[in-house]
XYZ file of C-alpha atoms in Angstrom:
343
model
C 103.622 79.211 -42.685
C 100.565 78.996 -45.609
C 101.949 76.403 -48.147
C 102.118 79.358 -51.547
C 99.550 77.453 -54.243
C 98.584 77.971 -58.027
C 95.850 79.411 -56.317
C 96.870 82.377 -54.841
C 98.906 82.363 -57.721
C 96.004 82.889 -60.318
C 94.404 85.023 -57.328
C 97.255 88.270 -57.146
C 97.741 87.293 -60.975
C 94.262 88.356 -61.121
C 93.330 85.309 -63.803
C 92.225 81.700 -63.327
C 94.006 78.857 -62.200
C 94.596 77.100 -66.558
C 96.189 79.703 -66.946
C 99.360 79.427 -64.825
C 99.276 76.362 -64.810
C 99.525 77.215 -69.250
C 102.286 80.033 -67.458
C 103.904 77.020 -65.416
C 104.537 74.180 -68.562
C 105.228 77.335 -71.266
C 102.606 77.120 -73.002
C 102.638 81.006 -73.991
C 100.289 80.654 -78.237
C 97.399 82.936 -76.677
C 98.855 84.484 -73.657
C 99.462 87.866 -73.628
C 102.846 89.705 -72.887
C 100.325 91.578 -70.163
C 99.137 88.710 -68.031
C 102.729 86.406 -69.007
C 104.647 89.513 -67.287
C 101.242 89.458 -64.038
C 101.558 86.062 -64.111
C 105.460 86.183 -63.446
C 105.197 89.546 -61.048
C 102.570 86.705 -59.056
C 105.098 84.216 -58.888
C 107.741 85.327 -57.841
C 106.472 88.375 -55.504
C 104.742 85.558 -52.884
C 108.018 83.383 -54.098
C 106.472 80.234 -55.429
C 107.582 77.061 -56.295
C 105.514 74.502 -57.917
C 105.130 70.633 -56.297
C 107.749 68.964 -59.536
C 106.459 66.179 -57.960
C 102.432 66.673 -58.744
C 103.702 67.840 -62.285
C 105.842 64.746 -62.825
C 102.282 62.254 -61.797
C 100.030 64.670 -63.865
C 102.156 64.752 -67.542
C 103.176 61.902 -66.896
C 106.722 62.893 -67.112
C 109.532 64.402 -65.224
C 111.797 65.831 -68.241
C 114.392 64.292 -66.630
C 117.174 61.680 -68.262
C 119.940 59.901 -66.767
C 123.055 59.199 -68.219
C 125.463 57.143 -67.107
C 128.620 56.159 -67.764
C 131.634 53.020 -68.149
C 134.175 56.168 -67.272
C 133.923 59.464 -66.102
C 137.501 60.229 -65.987
C 137.471 59.798 -69.422
C 138.478 63.317 -70.789
C 135.655 62.430 -73.522
C 133.437 61.327 -70.971
C 132.812 64.417 -69.156
C 132.592 66.602 -72.270
C 129.966 64.574 -73.900
C 127.816 64.570 -70.030
C 128.688 68.602 -71.236
C 126.715 68.011 -74.563
C 123.715 66.897 -73.396
C 124.117 68.940 -70.203
C 123.513 71.951 -72.863
C 120.685 69.922 -75.163
C 118.898 69.266 -72.048
C 119.081 72.654 -70.513
C 117.942 74.099 -74.247
C 115.031 71.556 -73.771
C 114.072 72.665 -69.782
C 115.370 69.127 -68.914
C 117.777 67.944 -65.862
C 119.983 65.254 -66.407
C 121.494 63.222 -63.819
C 125.134 61.347 -64.276
C 125.918 58.148 -62.783
C 129.534 56.211 -62.770
C 129.841 52.327 -63.577
C 132.769 51.764 -63.592
C 132.760 49.104 -66.852
C 131.151 47.277 -63.926
C 127.577 45.228 -64.856
C 126.192 45.542 -61.563
C 126.520 49.013 -60.616
C 125.074 49.579 -63.791
C 122.335 47.210 -63.546
C 122.116 48.821 -59.802
C 121.746 52.610 -61.843
C 119.092 51.460 -64.390
C 116.958 50.342 -61.844
C 117.267 53.804 -59.763
C 116.912 55.450 -62.539
C 113.803 53.646 -63.996
C 112.892 54.352 -59.965
C 113.396 57.503 -59.809
C 110.921 57.517 -63.317
C 113.624 59.307 -65.680
C 111.730 59.396 -68.590
C 114.889 58.730 -70.763
C 118.646 56.738 -70.329
C 121.496 57.710 -72.446
C 124.419 54.604 -71.732
C 127.702 53.482 -72.337
C 126.934 50.059 -72.123
C 128.657 47.526 -70.869
C 127.727 44.538 -72.556
C 127.022 42.421 -69.747
C 123.040 43.245 -69.328
C 121.258 42.309 -72.583
C 118.184 40.657 -71.096
C 117.329 43.808 -68.827
C 119.032 45.729 -72.719
C 115.850 43.991 -74.305
C 113.113 44.807 -71.736
C 114.034 48.532 -72.450
C 113.340 47.406 -76.017
C 110.206 45.425 -75.372
C 108.563 48.250 -73.089
C 109.790 50.838 -75.421
C 111.749 52.838 -73.110
C 113.975 55.664 -74.448
C 117.109 54.702 -74.381
C 120.650 55.693 -76.546
C 124.003 53.697 -76.682
C 126.833 56.017 -76.394
C 130.244 54.782 -77.959
C 129.654 51.171 -78.043
C 127.774 48.878 -79.325
C 125.949 45.249 -78.389
C 125.305 42.223 -80.022
C 121.495 42.126 -80.560
C 120.004 44.355 -78.813
C 119.042 47.116 -81.312
C 118.866 50.511 -80.444
C 119.770 53.827 -81.601
C 123.297 53.539 -80.599
C 125.927 57.107 -81.349
C 130.621 55.822 -81.579
C 133.126 57.211 -83.862
C 134.761 55.559 -86.547
C 137.285 53.799 -84.473
C 138.712 51.615 -87.021
C 139.512 54.522 -88.866
C 141.139 57.002 -86.251
C 143.490 53.464 -85.557
C 143.925 53.634 -89.157
C 144.725 57.298 -89.434
C 147.358 57.463 -86.445
C 149.327 53.967 -88.034
C 148.791 56.359 -91.705
C 150.249 58.946 -89.252
C 153.629 57.458 -87.587
C 154.316 55.431 -91.893
C 154.293 57.699 -93.629
C 157.066 59.565 -90.813
C 159.133 57.020 -91.555
C 158.187 55.229 -88.583
C 157.183 50.433 -88.921
C 157.676 49.794 -86.190
C 154.904 50.257 -84.086
C 153.860 49.322 -81.125
C 150.591 49.946 -79.739
C 148.960 50.209 -76.110
C 145.019 48.544 -74.445
C 143.590 48.870 -71.403
C 141.945 45.116 -71.506
C 139.720 42.969 -74.113
C 139.374 40.481 -72.064
C 135.428 42.698 -72.798
C 134.594 42.971 -75.932
C 134.515 46.995 -75.148
C 133.711 48.461 -79.064
C 136.467 50.737 -79.106
C 139.139 48.346 -77.632
C 138.254 46.158 -79.888
C 138.074 47.468 -83.377
C 141.089 50.027 -82.827
C 143.544 47.186 -82.204
C 141.251 46.028 -85.910
C 141.935 49.247 -87.207
C 146.120 48.800 -86.420
C 146.062 45.690 -87.833
C 144.607 45.812 -91.289
C 147.036 49.546 -91.633
C 150.124 47.389 -90.909
C 148.839 44.990 -93.502
C 148.326 47.870 -96.165
C 151.728 49.592 -94.831
C 152.953 46.097 -96.015
C 154.281 45.921 -92.287
C 153.842 42.290 -90.480
C 152.390 42.975 -87.022
C 154.102 42.266 -84.043
C 152.243 40.398 -81.569
C 155.056 41.923 -78.695
C 153.907 44.524 -79.964
C 150.427 45.532 -78.925
C 149.499 45.978 -75.299
C 147.274 45.369 -72.913
C 147.486 45.877 -69.264
C 144.947 47.529 -66.183
C 146.677 50.969 -65.655
C 148.752 50.078 -62.926
C 150.073 47.403 -64.784
C 150.495 50.074 -67.750
C 154.126 50.417 -66.779
C 155.237 47.009 -66.011
C 153.954 46.228 -69.937
C 156.118 49.375 -71.198
C 158.755 48.558 -69.377
C 159.204 45.642 -70.639
C 158.059 46.784 -74.641
C 160.901 49.029 -75.142
C 163.535 45.942 -73.459
C 162.877 43.637 -76.376
C 165.450 43.410 -78.310
C 163.784 44.721 -80.997
C 162.222 47.976 -79.551
C 159.360 49.789 -81.762
C 160.094 53.597 -81.984
C 156.777 55.142 -82.180
C 153.558 53.578 -80.073
C 150.089 55.047 -80.402
C 147.677 54.455 -76.872
C 144.640 53.594 -77.708
C 142.156 56.695 -75.333
C 143.028 59.441 -73.040
C 143.735 57.274 -69.931
C 146.508 55.188 -71.750
C 148.329 57.388 -72.365
C 148.523 59.953 -69.506
C 150.170 55.878 -68.233
C 152.686 56.442 -71.728
C 154.270 60.212 -70.515
C 154.112 59.186 -66.769
C 157.002 56.319 -67.631
C 158.314 58.686 -69.980
C 158.976 61.186 -67.302
C 160.153 58.932 -64.777
C 162.384 57.159 -66.766
C 163.180 60.869 -68.733
C 162.884 59.315 -72.193
C 162.652 61.675 -74.780
C 159.514 61.927 -76.489
C 160.386 62.123 -80.592
C 163.879 62.100 -80.255
C 163.424 57.827 -77.956
C 160.726 57.450 -78.994
C 156.828 58.984 -81.647
C 154.439 59.062 -79.514
C 150.446 59.713 -80.931
C 147.701 58.908 -78.413
C 143.167 58.045 -79.475
C 141.687 61.219 -78.107
C 142.749 64.388 -77.773
C 143.856 65.234 -74.331
C 143.108 68.898 -72.772
C 146.681 68.768 -72.520
C 147.880 67.368 -75.403
C 148.840 71.195 -77.265
C 150.228 72.257 -73.653
C 152.521 68.655 -73.263
C 156.416 69.891 -74.491
C 156.390 68.768 -77.152
C 152.265 69.232 -78.144
C 151.252 65.456 -78.552
C 149.192 64.348 -82.159
C 146.715 63.047 -81.576
C 143.131 61.591 -83.391
C 140.342 63.740 -81.899
C 136.948 62.719 -81.534
C 134.047 65.375 -82.135
C 132.761 64.476 -78.425
C 130.385 67.691 -78.570
C 128.707 66.417 -81.673
C 128.345 63.013 -80.576
C 126.979 63.919 -76.870
C 124.043 66.569 -78.954
C 123.355 63.893 -80.865
C 123.432 60.854 -78.039
C 119.630 63.660 -76.685
C 118.131 64.519 -79.870
C 118.369 60.085 -80.536
C 117.438 60.515 -77.202
C 113.980 63.174 -77.550
C 112.917 61.843 -80.530
C 112.414 58.299 -78.905
C 110.416 60.767 -76.591
C 108.503 61.971 -79.431
C 107.479 58.384 -81.994
C 107.277 55.619 -80.175
C 107.231 53.778 -83.730
C 110.656 54.629 -84.277
C 111.251 52.260 -81.797
C 112.174 49.360 -84.862
C 113.898 51.959 -87.058
C 116.903 52.274 -84.203
C 120.017 53.014 -85.992
C 123.639 53.413 -85.605
C 125.051 56.559 -85.784
C 129.401 56.764 -86.433
C 130.951 60.281 -86.249
C 134.624 60.585 -87.655
C 137.791 61.192 -86.450
C 139.809 64.083 -87.067
C 144.199 63.861 -86.601
C 145.523 67.252 -85.052
C 148.992 66.646 -85.804
C 151.200 68.438 -83.685
C 155.279 67.330 -82.570
C 155.454 64.550 -80.451
C 156.091 62.241 -83.779
C 159.043 64.240 -86.162
C 159.800 63.011 -89.373
C 162.053 60.543 -90.006
C 164.203 61.208 -92.772
C 167.267 58.535 -93.226
C 166.770 57.416 -90.429
C 167.250 60.009 -88.308
C 164.497 62.284 -86.356
C 163.695 65.304 -87.947
């Protein structure tokens, strides 16, 4: 079959190739409604498919961005991706999503692959280990935005939560309900991943504010596959905690699995609160008190910042960090204590 070209479309519609090109690029300023309808009808009748590669070379844009997430299993990451995709859809852009598994080598391969595919920019949850590569992007004025994490020495637009406030909200709520023996469960801290470090700092600061001595035995940092064993040790202490703060959604899931297996009653036996509003929080019994991140607003902001870089290279020297405020959603998993008893 003969390949349909823009010349064929122009002939069928009775217009110039330039008019068809303007239609394909959505430049309708000087195009009448009748002309638009004729061109659209000709495209549909001939089943014309534009040559995306040729258009990309000519326009110097692929109208595609890359998003590199640290772990796509996080509810937060999924919501951020959805917000970015929604924004890009409105701008007639496509999104390529890559899952780096917090692996610097994998992250580097994805950045190289996305650059080879000539995506117009990248939004990344950075591992922090590819600083030379990030600096190269800055030097080349390549558009990129960091999500959720800071990288020391790298100045680019960054969107993240106020993590100190998130942890402090959680501890404040527990203390207000009468709890003072408060533990925290966290993923491994051998990498300085911003949310983990800042949330633990916020936890410690809030304890100090409430004149609660820090008990190092109450801070558990472990890989997910080791979490059950560590929770067992925590709750077997001679002076076990009355409440547990889960640092993120995946840690919360591990905690819930443990208490279910051991038939521990949340709120009655131990209070629970988590950072990240897991999708099932309101459906769980008892419903889980959580600290929610405004994931959709954060994803949209990251996309806006990337598009701003597309249109204004001069902004390269004025990159900023945008922190969003968390929100506490009070449910049933940390009931108020009165005179040592749960109410």
